[in-house]
mmCIF file of C-alpha atoms and ligand atoms in Angstrom:
data_model
loop_
_atom_site.group_PDB
_atom_site.id
_atom_site.type_symbol
_atom_site.label_atom_id
_atom_site.label_comp_id
_atom_site.label_asym_id
_atom_site.label_seq_id
_atom_site.Cartn_x
_atom_site.Cartn_y
_atom_site.Cartn_z
ATOM 1 C CA UNK F 1156 -78.077 7.929 -63.789
ATOM 2 C CA UNK F 1157 -77.951 6.437 -67.397
ATOM 3 C CA UNK F 1158 -80.911 4.710 -69.152
ATOM 4 C CA UNK F 1159 -80.187 0.993 -67.676
ATOM 5 C CA UNK F 1160 -81.181 -1.833 -69.780
ATOM 6 C CA UNK F 1161 -81.178 -4.671 -67.245
ATOM 7 C CA UNK F 1162 -78.551 -7.695 -67.694
ATOM 8 C CA UNK F 1163 -76.542 -6.007 -70.010
ATOM 9 C CA UNK F 1164 -73.448 -3.583 -69.738
ATOM 10 C CA UNK F 1165 -73.714 -0.363 -69.285
ATOM 11 C CA UNK F 1166 -71.243 1.053 -71.360
ATOM 12 C CA UNK F 1167 -71.598 4.237 -69.344
ATOM 13 C CA UNK F 1168 -69.624 2.776 -66.943
ATOM 14 C CA UNK F 1169 -68.351 0.036 -68.123
ATOM 15 C CA UNK F 1170 -64.719 0.185 -70.257
ATOM 16 C CA UNK F 1171 -64.576 -0.479 -74.291
ATOM 17 C CA UNK F 1172 -63.966 -3.634 -75.996
ATOM 18 C CA UNK F 1173 -61.294 -1.663 -77.274
ATOM 19 C CA UNK F 1174 -59.200 1.020 -76.544
ATOM 20 C CA UNK F 1175 -56.532 1.963 -78.055
ATOM 21 C CA UNK F 1176 -53.656 3.915 -75.116
ATOM 22 C CA UNK F 1177 -54.313 -0.328 -73.993
ATOM 23 C CA UNK F 1178 -52.653 -1.184 -76.680
ATOM 24 C CA UNK F 1179 -52.946 -5.556 -75.840
ATOM 25 C CA UNK F 1180 -56.893 -4.530 -76.823
ATOM 26 C CA UNK F 1181 -55.887 -3.675 -80.347
ATOM 27 C CA UNK F 1182 -55.669 -7.108 -82.295
ATOM 28 C CA UNK F 1183 -58.048 -8.519 -79.265
ATOM 29 C CA UNK F 1184 -61.266 -7.155 -79.102
ATOM 30 C CA UNK F 1185 -63.638 -8.056 -81.368
ATOM 31 C CA UNK F 1186 -64.653 -5.855 -84.417
ATOM 32 C CA UNK F 1187 -67.763 -6.507 -85.540
ATOM 33 C CA UNK F 1188 -71.565 -5.828 -83.921
ATOM 34 C CA UNK F 1189 -72.483 -8.142 -80.841
ATOM 35 C CA UNK F 1190 -75.295 -10.122 -81.834
ATOM 36 C CA UNK F 1191 -77.957 -9.835 -80.148
ATOM 37 C CA UNK F 1192 -79.794 -13.405 -78.216
ATOM 38 C CA UNK F 1193 -82.587 -14.458 -76.166
ATOM 39 C CA UNK F 1194 -81.643 -15.835 -72.980
ATOM 40 C CA UNK F 1195 -82.368 -19.509 -72.050
ATOM 41 C CA UNK F 1196 -82.175 -21.914 -69.475
ATOM 42 C CA UNK F 1197 -78.050 -22.368 -70.389
ATOM 43 C CA UNK F 1198 -77.159 -17.828 -69.780
ATOM 44 C CA UNK F 1199 -80.065 -18.095 -66.979
ATOM 45 C CA UNK F 1200 -77.622 -20.251 -64.624
ATOM 46 C CA UNK F 1201 -74.557 -20.727 -63.394
ATOM 47 C CA UNK F 1202 -72.248 -22.691 -60.870
ATOM 48 C CA UNK F 1203 -73.391 -23.421 -57.254
ATOM 49 C CA UNK F 1204 -71.257 -22.969 -54.646
ATOM 50 C CA UNK F 1205 -73.858 -23.834 -51.918
ATOM 51 C CA UNK F 1206 -71.670 -27.125 -50.616
ATOM 52 C CA UNK F 1207 -68.571 -25.702 -51.716
ATOM 53 C CA UNK F 1208 -65.963 -26.436 -49.384
ATOM 54 C CA UNK F 1209 -63.174 -22.841 -49.253
ATOM 55 C CA UNK F 1210 -59.450 -24.294 -47.778
ATOM 56 C CA UNK F 1211 -58.849 -22.879 -44.260
ATOM 57 C CA UNK F 1212 -56.679 -20.470 -45.055
ATOM 58 C CA UNK F 1213 -58.076 -19.417 -48.657
ATOM 59 C CA UNK F 1214 -59.561 -16.254 -47.337
ATOM 60 C CA UNK F 1215 -56.044 -14.961 -45.702
ATOM 61 C CA UNK F 1216 -53.079 -14.982 -48.198
ATOM 62 C CA UNK F 1217 -51.186 -13.630 -45.454
ATOM 63 C CA UNK F 1218 -51.119 -16.628 -44.509
ATOM 64 C CA UNK F 1219 -51.805 -19.786 -47.416
ATOM 65 C CA UNK F 1220 -48.353 -19.817 -47.970
ATOM 66 C CA UNK F 1221 -46.201 -19.184 -45.464
ATOM 67 C CA UNK F 1222 -43.345 -21.491 -45.549
ATOM 68 C CA UNK F 1223 -40.506 -19.281 -42.558
ATOM 69 C CA UNK F 1224 -42.900 -17.622 -41.742
ATOM 70 C CA UNK F 1225 -44.996 -13.952 -42.335
ATOM 71 C CA UNK F 1226 -44.936 -12.445 -45.710
ATOM 72 C CA UNK F 1227 -43.124 -8.790 -45.588
ATOM 73 C CA UNK F 1228 -45.491 -5.611 -46.647
ATOM 74 C CA UNK F 1229 -48.041 -3.838 -44.970
ATOM 75 C CA UNK F 1230 -51.145 -6.007 -44.231
ATOM 76 C CA UNK F 1231 -55.031 -5.037 -45.103
ATOM 77 C CA UNK F 1232 -57.927 -6.453 -44.381
ATOM 78 C CA UNK F 1233 -60.327 -5.623 -47.214
ATOM 79 C CA UNK F 1234 -64.559 -6.144 -46.758
ATOM 80 C CA UNK F 1235 -67.258 -5.145 -48.715
ATOM 81 C CA UNK F 1236 -70.917 -6.374 -50.083
ATOM 82 C CA UNK F 1237 -71.889 -7.910 -53.026
ATOM 83 C CA UNK F 1238 -75.253 -6.633 -54.362
ATOM 84 C CA UNK F 1239 -77.479 -6.949 -57.558
ATOM 85 C CA UNK F 1240 -78.007 -3.430 -59.459
ATOM 86 C CA UNK F 1241 -81.534 -3.220 -57.158
ATOM 87 C CA UNK F 1242 -79.322 -2.894 -54.079
ATOM 88 C CA UNK F 1243 -80.211 -6.498 -53.071
ATOM 89 C CA UNK F 1244 -77.011 -8.766 -51.526
ATOM 90 C CA UNK F 1245 -76.099 -11.561 -53.128
ATOM 91 C CA UNK F 1246 -74.986 -14.177 -51.084
ATOM 92 C CA UNK F 1247 -73.125 -18.128 -50.920
ATOM 93 C CA UNK F 1248 -70.992 -16.400 -53.842
ATOM 94 C CA UNK F 1249 -67.471 -17.023 -54.600
ATOM 95 C CA UNK F 1250 -64.944 -15.024 -54.498
ATOM 96 C CA UNK F 1251 -61.264 -15.291 -56.893
ATOM 97 C CA UNK F 1252 -59.116 -12.674 -55.721
ATOM 98 C CA UNK F 1253 -55.055 -12.538 -56.995
ATOM 99 C CA UNK F 1254 -52.237 -10.290 -56.812
ATOM 100 C CA UNK F 1255 -48.865 -8.878 -56.713
ATOM 101 C CA UNK F 1256 -46.829 -9.227 -53.851
ATOM 102 C CA UNK F 1257 -45.283 -5.829 -52.143
ATOM 103 C CA UNK F 1258 -42.522 -5.091 -54.396
ATOM 104 C CA UNK F 1259 -45.554 -5.580 -57.028
ATOM 105 C CA UNK F 1260 -43.729 -9.029 -58.230
ATOM 106 C CA UNK F 1261 -46.474 -11.729 -59.509
ATOM 107 C CA UNK F 1262 -45.915 -15.733 -58.993
ATOM 108 C CA UNK F 1263 -46.628 -16.245 -62.571
ATOM 109 C CA UNK F 1264 -44.022 -17.406 -64.633
ATOM 110 C CA UNK F 1265 -44.679 -14.976 -67.396
ATOM 111 C CA UNK F 1266 -43.478 -12.381 -64.969
ATOM 112 C CA UNK F 1267 -40.234 -10.563 -65.683
ATOM 113 C CA UNK F 1268 -40.036 -8.248 -63.726
ATOM 114 C CA UNK F 1269 -36.760 -7.614 -61.805
ATOM 115 C CA UNK F 1270 -38.293 -7.094 -58.278
ATOM 116 C CA UNK F 1271 -37.752 -10.068 -55.703
ATOM 117 C CA UNK F 1272 -40.461 -12.664 -54.623
ATOM 118 C CA UNK F 1273 -41.390 -13.198 -50.946
ATOM 119 C CA UNK F 1274 -41.243 -17.081 -49.958
ATOM 120 C CA UNK F 1275 -44.070 -17.036 -47.911
ATOM 121 C CA UNK F 1276 -46.841 -15.497 -50.350
ATOM 122 C CA UNK F 1277 -48.441 -16.993 -53.291
ATOM 123 C CA UNK F 1278 -50.913 -13.780 -54.180
ATOM 124 C CA UNK F 1279 -53.980 -15.867 -54.518
ATOM 125 C CA UNK F 1280 -56.652 -16.642 -52.554
ATOM 126 C CA UNK F 1281 -60.845 -16.818 -51.887
ATOM 127 C CA UNK F 1282 -63.246 -16.142 -50.004
ATOM 128 C CA UNK F 1283 -67.271 -16.692 -50.238
ATOM 129 C CA UNK F 1284 -69.839 -13.585 -49.587
ATOM 130 C CA UNK F 1285 -72.028 -14.619 -46.480
ATOM 131 C CA UNK F 1286 -75.941 -14.693 -45.876
ATOM 132 C CA UNK F 1287 -75.951 -11.041 -46.678
ATOM 133 C CA UNK F 1288 -73.257 -10.656 -49.142
ATOM 134 C CA UNK F 1289 -70.421 -9.378 -47.294
ATOM 135 C CA UNK F 1290 -67.314 -10.762 -47.700
ATOM 136 C CA UNK F 1291 -64.117 -10.265 -46.110
ATOM 137 C CA UNK F 1292 -60.280 -11.082 -46.951
ATOM 138 C CA UNK F 1293 -56.436 -10.555 -45.482
ATOM 139 C CA UNK F 1294 -53.782 -9.968 -47.889
ATOM 140 C CA UNK F 1295 -50.716 -7.909 -48.078
ATOM 141 C CA UNK F 1296 -50.839 -4.523 -49.631
ATOM 142 C CA UNK F 1297 -49.800 -4.906 -53.649
ATOM 143 C CA UNK F 1298 -46.896 -2.975 -55.053
ATOM 144 C CA UNK F 1299 -46.843 -1.195 -57.888
ATOM 145 C CA UNK F 1300 -45.408 -2.746 -61.049
ATOM 146 C CA UNK F 1301 -43.817 -1.451 -64.902
ATOM 147 C CA UNK F 1302 -45.346 -3.312 -67.558
ATOM 148 C CA UNK F 1303 -44.799 -3.090 -71.398
ATOM 149 C CA UNK F 1304 -47.445 -1.089 -72.887
ATOM 150 C CA UNK F 1305 -45.806 2.396 -73.250
ATOM 151 C CA UNK F 1306 -42.560 4.093 -72.176
ATOM 152 C CA UNK F 1307 -42.319 4.073 -68.333
ATOM 153 C CA UNK F 1308 -46.053 2.585 -67.937
ATOM 154 C CA UNK F 1309 -46.870 1.578 -64.430
ATOM 155 C CA UNK F 1310 -49.880 -0.056 -63.073
ATOM 156 C CA UNK F 1311 -51.366 1.404 -60.068
ATOM 157 C CA UNK F 1312 -51.644 -1.270 -57.010
ATOM 158 C CA UNK F 1313 -54.575 -3.535 -57.214
ATOM 159 C CA UNK F 1314 -55.968 -6.611 -56.559
ATOM 160 C CA UNK F 1315 -57.668 -8.756 -59.306
ATOM 161 C CA UNK F 1316 -61.660 -9.937 -58.635
ATOM 162 C CA UNK F 1317 -63.479 -12.767 -60.315
ATOM 163 C CA UNK F 1318 -66.840 -13.424 -59.391
ATOM 164 C CA UNK F 1319 -70.417 -15.560 -60.713
ATOM 165 C CA UNK F 1320 -73.469 -13.687 -58.986
ATOM 166 C CA UNK F 1321 -76.322 -15.440 -60.428
ATOM 167 C CA UNK F 1322 -76.153 -16.403 -64.129
ATOM 168 C CA UNK F 1323 -73.888 -15.678 -66.752
ATOM 169 C CA UNK F 1324 -74.174 -11.918 -67.092
ATOM 170 C CA UNK F 1325 -73.464 -11.236 -64.002
ATOM 171 C CA UNK F 1326 -69.958 -12.830 -63.870
ATOM 172 C CA UNK F 1327 -67.544 -9.757 -63.811
ATOM 173 C CA UNK F 1328 -63.517 -10.001 -63.318
ATOM 174 C CA UNK F 1329 -62.222 -6.299 -61.927
ATOM 175 C CA UNK F 1330 -59.590 -5.104 -60.271
ATOM 176 C CA UNK F 1331 -59.420 -3.474 -56.661
ATOM 177 C CA UNK F 1332 -57.538 -0.241 -57.126
ATOM 178 C CA UNK F 1333 -56.565 2.125 -53.490
ATOM 179 C CA UNK F 1334 -57.389 5.629 -52.231
ATOM 180 C CA UNK F 1335 -55.209 8.361 -54.036
ATOM 181 C CA UNK F 1336 -53.179 6.648 -56.480
ATOM 182 C CA UNK F 1337 -50.842 8.981 -57.903
ATOM 183 C CA UNK F 1338 -50.539 6.298 -61.011
ATOM 184 C CA UNK F 1339 -54.377 6.686 -62.005
ATOM 185 C CA UNK F 1340 -54.236 9.177 -64.012
ATOM 186 C CA UNK F 1341 -51.103 7.321 -66.469
ATOM 187 C CA UNK F 1342 -52.579 4.081 -66.184
ATOM 188 C CA UNK F 1343 -54.837 3.634 -69.836
ATOM 189 C CA UNK F 1344 -56.800 0.507 -68.321
ATOM 190 C CA UNK F 1345 -57.991 2.633 -65.279
ATOM 191 C CA UNK F 1346 -58.929 5.218 -68.164
ATOM 192 C CA UNK F 1347 -60.647 3.203 -70.104
ATOM 193 C CA UNK F 1348 -63.281 3.053 -68.043
ATOM 194 C CA UNK F 1349 -66.019 6.475 -68.718
ATOM 195 C CA UNK F 1350 -64.823 9.010 -65.964
ATOM 196 C CA UNK F 1351 -68.059 8.389 -64.424
ATOM 197 C CA UNK F 1352 -67.204 4.502 -63.481
ATOM 198 C CA UNK F 1353 -63.747 5.052 -62.722
ATOM 199 C CA UNK F 1354 -64.618 6.116 -58.695
ATOM 200 C CA UNK F 1355 -66.186 2.848 -57.967
ATOM 201 C CA UNK F 1356 -63.533 0.554 -58.899
ATOM 202 C CA UNK F 1357 -61.709 2.952 -56.134
ATOM 203 C CA UNK F 1358 -61.523 1.308 -52.520
ATOM 204 C CA UNK F 1359 -61.703 3.118 -49.467
ATOM 205 C CA UNK F 1360 -60.263 2.816 -46.155
ATOM 206 C CA UNK F 1361 -62.388 2.238 -43.764
ATOM 207 C CA UNK F 1362 -61.818 2.806 -39.948
ATOM 208 C CA UNK F 1363 -64.570 0.262 -39.018
ATOM 209 C CA UNK F 1364 -63.185 -1.957 -40.945
ATOM 210 C CA UNK F 1365 -59.327 -1.700 -39.910
ATOM 211 C CA UNK F 1366 -58.293 -4.459 -37.530
ATOM 212 C CA UNK F 1367 -56.727 -2.166 -33.961
ATOM 213 C CA UNK F 1368 -52.950 -3.392 -34.169
ATOM 214 C CA UNK F 1369 -53.214 -5.430 -37.082
ATOM 215 C CA UNK F 1370 -53.718 -4.254 -40.156
ATOM 216 C CA UNK F 1371 -55.657 -1.377 -41.998
ATOM 217 C CA UNK F 1372 -59.154 -1.785 -43.429
ATOM 218 C CA UNK F 1373 -60.104 -1.919 -46.523
ATOM 219 C CA UNK F 1374 -63.601 -0.995 -48.065
ATOM 220 C CA UNK F 1375 -64.738 -2.102 -51.428
ATOM 221 C CA UNK F 1376 -68.529 -2.650 -52.188
ATOM 222 C CA UNK F 1377 -69.507 -4.296 -55.705
ATOM 223 C CA UNK F 1378 -72.718 -4.528 -57.809
ATOM 224 C CA UNK F 1379 -72.697 -7.914 -60.420
ATOM 225 C CA UNK F 1380 -74.970 -7.221 -63.553
ATOM 226 C CA UNK F 1381 -78.602 -8.024 -63.165
ATOM 227 C CA UNK F 1382 -81.381 -7.991 -60.748
ATOM 228 C CA UNK F 1383 -83.254 -11.121 -59.715
ATOM 229 C CA UNK F 1384 -83.205 -11.441 -55.830
ATOM 230 C CA UNK F 1385 -82.441 -15.010 -56.060
ATOM 231 C CA UNK F 1386 -79.371 -15.757 -57.773
ATOM 232 C CA UNK F 1387 -80.011 -19.489 -59.037
ATOM 233 C CA UNK F 1388 -80.212 -23.124 -57.251
ATOM 234 C CA UNK F 1389 -79.099 -25.802 -58.543
ATOM 235 C CA UNK F 1390 -81.637 -28.687 -60.502
ATOM 236 C CA UNK O 343 -91.169 -4.632 -59.312
ATOM 237 C CA UNK O 344 -91.739 -1.344 -57.816
ATOM 238 C CA UNK O 345 -90.852 2.080 -58.306
ATOM 239 C CA UNK O 346 -88.902 2.828 -54.958
ATOM 240 C CA UNK O 347 -86.227 0.316 -55.739
ATOM 241 C CA UNK O 348 -82.956 2.450 -56.863
ATOM 242 C CA UNK O 349 -80.297 0.810 -59.565
ATOM 243 C CA UNK O 350 -76.599 0.313 -57.928
ATOM 244 C CA UNK O 351 -73.986 1.288 -60.616
ATOM 245 C CA UNK O 352 -72.407 -2.017 -61.869
ATOM 246 C CA UNK O 353 -69.196 -2.421 -60.943
ATOM 247 C CA UNK O 354 -66.982 -2.286 -64.017
ATOM 248 C CA UNK O 355 -65.063 -4.887 -65.758
ATOM 249 C CA UNK O 356 -61.140 -5.048 -66.060
ATOM 250 C CA UNK O 357 -58.840 -6.905 -67.554
ATOM 251 C CA UNK O 358 -58.110 -10.545 -66.242
ATOM 252 C CA UNK O 359 -54.648 -9.296 -66.627
ATOM 253 C CA UNK O 360 -51.737 -12.101 -68.078
ATOM 254 C CA UNK O 361 -51.030 -13.332 -64.658
ATOM 255 C CA UNK O 362 -54.698 -14.886 -63.986
ATOM 256 C CA UNK O 363 -53.156 -18.377 -63.785
ATOM 257 C CA UNK O 364 -52.288 -18.869 -60.378
ATOM 258 C CA UNK O 365 -55.100 -17.685 -59.488
ATOM 259 C CA UNK O 366 -58.089 -18.665 -61.539
ATOM 260 C CA UNK O 367 -56.333 -22.179 -62.726
ATOM 261 C CA UNK O 368 -53.543 -22.828 -60.811
ATOM 262 C CA UNK O 369 -52.719 -26.311 -61.179
ATOM 263 C CA UNK O 370 -53.565 -26.534 -64.924
ATOM 264 C CA UNK O 371 -49.982 -24.376 -64.254
ATOM 265 C CA UNK O 372 -48.536 -26.146 -61.943
ATOM 266 C CA UNK O 373 -48.834 -23.951 -58.755
ATOM 267 C CA UNK O 374 -48.964 -24.845 -55.091
ATOM 268 C CA UNK O 375 -53.095 -23.827 -54.806
ATOM 269 C CA UNK O 376 -55.759 -26.267 -55.468
ATOM 270 C CA UNK O 377 -58.103 -25.576 -58.065
ATOM 271 C CA UNK O 378 -61.803 -26.290 -57.746
ATOM 272 C CA UNK O 379 -62.701 -25.775 -61.160
ATOM 273 C CA UNK O 380 -61.109 -27.501 -64.685
ATOM 274 C CA UNK O 381 -61.538 -28.511 -67.976
ATOM 275 C CA UNK O 382 -62.978 -32.186 -66.463
ATOM 276 C CA UNK O 383 -66.421 -31.374 -66.375
ATOM 277 C CA UNK O 384 -67.790 -34.806 -66.588
ATOM 278 C CA UNK O 385 -66.250 -38.241 -65.045
ATOM 279 C CA UNK O 386 -66.083 -40.343 -68.561
ATOM 280 C CA UNK O 387 -66.204 -43.553 -65.803
ATOM 281 C CA UNK O 388 -69.660 -42.578 -64.944
ATOM 282 C CA UNK O 389 -70.858 -40.947 -68.423
ATOM 283 C CA UNK O 390 -70.592 -42.958 -71.756
ATOM 284 C CA UNK O 391 -71.149 -40.125 -74.042
ATOM 285 C CA UNK O 392 -68.091 -38.111 -72.947
ATOM 286 C CA UNK O 393 -67.215 -35.775 -76.214
ATOM 287 C CA UNK O 394 -64.388 -33.362 -76.180
ATOM 288 C CA UNK O 395 -63.478 -29.914 -77.304
ATOM 289 C CA UNK O 396 -60.555 -28.748 -78.395
ATOM 290 C CA UNK O 397 -59.515 -25.509 -80.112
ATOM 291 C CA UNK O 398 -56.754 -21.970 -79.754
ATOM 292 C CA UNK O 399 -57.852 -18.583 -79.440
ATOM 293 C CA UNK O 400 -56.522 -16.548 -82.749
ATOM 294 C CA UNK O 401 -56.073 -12.721 -82.329
ATOM 295 C CA UNK O 402 -55.803 -10.096 -85.185
ATOM 296 C CA UNK O 403 -53.092 -11.065 -86.263
ATOM 297 C CA UNK O 404 -53.609 -14.654 -86.731
ATOM 298 C CA UNK O 405 -51.461 -15.894 -83.759
ATOM 299 C CA UNK O 406 -52.262 -18.797 -80.977
ATOM 300 C CA UNK O 407 -52.835 -16.442 -77.956
ATOM 301 C CA UNK O 408 -51.244 -18.367 -74.827
ATOM 302 C CA UNK O 409 -52.958 -16.171 -72.039
ATOM 303 C CA UNK O 410 -56.479 -16.188 -72.294
ATOM 304 C CA UNK O 411 -59.073 -18.483 -69.831
ATOM 305 C CA UNK O 412 -61.936 -20.179 -71.271
ATOM 306 C CA UNK O 413 -65.224 -20.970 -69.551
ATOM 307 C CA UNK O 414 -67.359 -23.450 -70.343
ATOM 308 C CA UNK O 415 -70.773 -23.065 -68.523
ATOM 309 C CA UNK O 416 -74.429 -25.598 -69.671
ATOM 310 C CA UNK O 417 -77.468 -26.397 -68.670
ATOM 311 C CA UNK O 418 -80.507 -28.508 -70.459
ATOM 312 C CA UNK O 419 -81.908 -28.372 -67.919
ATOM 313 C CA UNK O 420 -81.067 -31.538 -67.160
ATOM 314 C CA UNK O 421 -77.433 -31.580 -66.433
ATOM 315 C CA UNK O 422 -75.941 -28.525 -65.388
ATOM 316 C CA UNK O 423 -72.249 -28.445 -65.766
ATOM 317 C CA UNK O 424 -68.906 -25.732 -65.729
ATOM 318 C CA UNK O 425 -65.388 -26.125 -66.684
ATOM 319 C CA UNK O 426 -62.827 -23.716 -66.924
ATOM 320 C CA UNK O 427 -59.222 -24.040 -68.261
ATOM 321 C CA UNK O 428 -56.430 -21.583 -69.995
ATOM 322 C CA UNK O 429 -54.811 -21.649 -72.886
ATOM 323 C CA UNK O 430 -50.996 -21.262 -71.356
ATOM 324 C CA UNK O 431 -50.363 -24.576 -70.574
ATOM 325 C CA UNK O 432 -49.728 -26.353 -73.481
ATOM 326 C CA UNK O 433 -46.731 -25.594 -76.327
ATOM 327 C CA UNK O 434 -49.860 -24.655 -79.254
ATOM 328 C CA UNK O 435 -51.771 -23.387 -77.010
ATOM 329 C CA UNK O 436 -55.113 -25.607 -77.049
ATOM 330 C CA UNK O 437 -56.960 -25.502 -74.842
ATOM 331 C CA UNK O 438 -59.749 -28.797 -74.347
ATOM 332 C CA UNK O 439 -62.810 -29.639 -72.121
ATOM 333 C CA UNK O 440 -64.204 -33.140 -71.245
ATOM 334 C CA UNK O 441 -68.125 -32.747 -71.172
ATOM 335 C CA UNK O 442 -71.187 -34.197 -72.415
ATOM 336 C CA UNK O 443 -73.512 -32.655 -75.788
ATOM 337 C CA UNK O 444 -76.067 -30.980 -74.471
ATOM 338 C CA UNK O 445 -79.521 -32.258 -74.903
ATOM 339 C CA UNK O 446 -81.966 -29.439 -76.936
ATOM 340 C CA UNK O 447 -84.334 -27.413 -74.769
ATOM 341 C CA UNK O 448 -87.397 -26.035 -76.258
ATOM 342 C CA UNK O 449 -86.477 -27.948 -79.687
ATOM 343 C CA UNK O 450 -83.556 -25.002 -79.757
ATOM 344 C CA UNK O 451 -79.886 -26.992 -81.411
ATOM 345 C CA UNK O 452 -77.587 -27.974 -78.576
ATOM 346 C CA UNK O 453 -74.788 -25.317 -77.616
ATOM 347 C CA UNK O 454 -72.832 -24.216 -74.645
ATOM 348 C CA UNK O 455 -72.511 -20.965 -73.094
ATOM 349 C CA UNK O 456 -68.764 -19.924 -73.741
ATOM 350 C CA UNK O 457 -67.242 -17.181 -72.050
ATOM 351 C CA UNK O 458 -63.419 -16.006 -73.472
ATOM 352 C CA UNK O 459 -61.477 -13.710 -70.876
ATOM 353 C CA UNK O 460 -57.769 -12.338 -71.508
ATOM 354 C CA UNK O 461 -54.768 -9.645 -71.351
ATOM 355 C CA UNK O 462 -56.223 -6.731 -73.907
ATOM 356 C CA UNK O 463 -60.262 -7.378 -73.198
ATOM 357 C CA UNK O 464 -61.642 -5.487 -70.315
ATOM 358 C CA UNK O 465 -64.534 -7.034 -71.223
ATOM 359 C CA UNK O 466 -64.824 -10.549 -71.782
ATOM 360 C CA UNK O 467 -66.777 -11.864 -74.645
ATOM 361 C CA UNK O 468 -69.559 -14.468 -74.849
ATOM 362 C CA UNK O 469 -69.942 -16.769 -77.945
ATOM 363 C CA UNK O 470 -71.498 -20.294 -77.561
ATOM 364 C CA UNK O 471 -70.648 -23.857 -79.422
ATOM 365 C CA UNK O 472 -72.935 -25.815 -81.934
ATOM 366 C CA UNK O 473 -72.092 -28.528 -83.062
ATOM 367 C CA UNK O 474 -71.716 -29.937 -86.756
ATOM 368 C CA UNK O 475 -73.044 -33.084 -86.973
ATOM 369 C CA UNK O 476 -76.724 -31.893 -85.274
ATOM 370 C CA UNK O 477 -79.620 -31.252 -87.770
ATOM 371 C CA UNK O 478 -81.473 -28.682 -85.399
ATOM 372 C CA UNK O 479 -78.406 -26.187 -86.247
ATOM 373 C CA UNK O 480 -81.058 -25.811 -89.537
ATOM 374 C CA UNK O 481 -84.061 -24.236 -87.666
ATOM 375 C CA UNK O 482 -81.925 -22.988 -84.929
ATOM 376 C CA UNK O 483 -83.705 -19.470 -84.433
ATOM 377 C CA UNK O 484 -80.584 -18.252 -82.975
ATOM 378 C CA UNK O 485 -78.076 -19.741 -85.464
ATOM 379 C CA UNK O 486 -80.508 -18.070 -88.137
ATOM 380 C CA UNK O 487 -80.055 -14.686 -86.517
ATOM 381 C CA UNK O 488 -76.851 -14.594 -87.701
ATOM 382 C CA UNK O 489 -75.812 -13.501 -91.397
ATOM 383 C CA UNK O 490 -75.433 -16.882 -93.024
ATOM 384 C CA UNK O 491 -71.522 -16.274 -93.810
ATOM 385 C CA UNK O 492 -71.154 -15.809 -89.601
ATOM 386 C CA UNK O 493 -72.759 -18.873 -88.488
ATOM 387 C CA UNK O 494 -69.750 -21.470 -89.098
ATOM 388 C CA UNK O 495 -67.739 -19.504 -86.910
ATOM 389 C CA UNK O 496 -69.992 -21.125 -84.207
ATOM 390 C CA UNK O 497 -70.301 -24.642 -85.349
ATOM 391 C CA UNK O 498 -67.847 -27.388 -83.398
ATOM 392 C CA UNK O 499 -66.836 -29.730 -86.368
ATOM 393 C CA UNK O 500 -66.523 -33.118 -85.914
ATOM 394 C CA UNK O 501 -63.576 -34.295 -86.280
ATOM 395 C CA UNK O 502 -61.660 -38.132 -85.604
ATOM 396 C CA UNK O 503 -60.654 -36.500 -81.614
ATOM 397 C CA UNK O 504 -63.830 -34.971 -80.679
ATOM 398 C CA UNK O 505 -65.198 -31.708 -81.244
ATOM 399 C CA UNK O 506 -62.884 -28.504 -83.250
ATOM 400 C CA UNK O 507 -63.414 -24.866 -82.085
ATOM 401 C CA UNK O 508 -61.381 -22.286 -82.838
ATOM 402 C CA UNK O 509 -62.485 -18.756 -81.663
ATOM 403 C CA UNK O 510 -60.867 -15.939 -83.332
ATOM 404 C CA UNK O 511 -61.291 -12.834 -81.760
ATOM 405 C CA UNK O 512 -61.196 -10.483 -85.253
ATOM 406 C CA UNK O 513 -60.489 -10.550 -88.419
ATOM 407 C CA UNK O 514 -62.261 -12.566 -91.869
ATOM 408 C CA UNK O 515 -63.143 -15.490 -89.960
ATOM 409 C CA UNK O 516 -64.045 -13.540 -86.697
ATOM 410 C CA UNK O 517 -66.291 -15.914 -84.650
ATOM 411 C CA UNK O 518 -69.498 -14.165 -83.470
ATOM 412 C CA UNK O 519 -69.656 -12.925 -79.907
ATOM 413 C CA UNK O 520 -73.103 -12.011 -78.521
ATOM 414 C CA UNK O 521 -74.517 -9.445 -76.061
ATOM 415 C CA UNK O 522 -75.884 -10.820 -72.762
HETATM 416 FE FE1 LIG Y 2340 -52.077 -6.587 -62.172
#
């Protein structure tokens, strides 16, 4: 294990701000050294989701945007555990997800990819971890899509995740990938992560999560920065 | 803490990408999905002292970024608030928030935490908003730990419309970002 400084990004596992192969980082990465500061109350707290009301279909992207019938594509179920760096579960924390449809097309207005939208699929959802830090949602396996980074740049299949945890330092935006994607080796976003960290973003096919005759299951466990057992309480 | 605790490796961060809006700020961008948070952090009918904080996010060439997402986090022990807004729904790529100014905690100058996310950032950036009309800025430990010529980059200027806070990712005016 690398040396771990609690509550800081472990740069042996995390991508750098500037990764020139991913061209958009060149004009957007901070260039000056970060300032180290003491944490106050404001850094040590975050939104509380105790009384948060999810929509009934928020956790099921195969159903939350149906207009005429089921969305097209491979139905999957994604599940895992959210813990802190000591392996302690993080209960009742919100997970937000967004992704392309089976054809590799995002519903977002600026997506220029010449692929069809699915009238029955939005590609956005939410779920909450339970008392043991476990979460689960249903969706359609997203397709690969091209992007303008370089000639023939295609993103490996992925689902975008947003998580909170206990405070400002546990906040995480990431992407979940699928096992053995042949596009991994060509993707500068995935490869910006130090080698040792890459596998941590690859889900695994899991028959114990798979629902017979219904949906293949993928496991994706998430470790948020920090080590506070009780994330936070509202004042 | 006991020594038997095993350290689990942090899940690596990845970029928010250009397509977050319909998932994270859907109503702001007109998508048919309910938002759970937006830029109105307080109800103006219940708070007399609301302030507006607004600004833009600039890249290293000085262009205003139209696909950044900004989150404000504040807690002064009395009021805890959270807000979120994208820079892509306004023609000139502004963000804006309606909130209240936090109180000073432990004699420090009042401030609001800011997290900045965008395509082209594999890790999000942390900064703070201080306020130009605060005496306590002069004695604040955090501000004093920053080179003098950079302190102004995290102090929002009081204007007739509220407080203006522009974020510069790079260059001479590069905003101070924190390691948190
Ligand atoms: Fe994506």
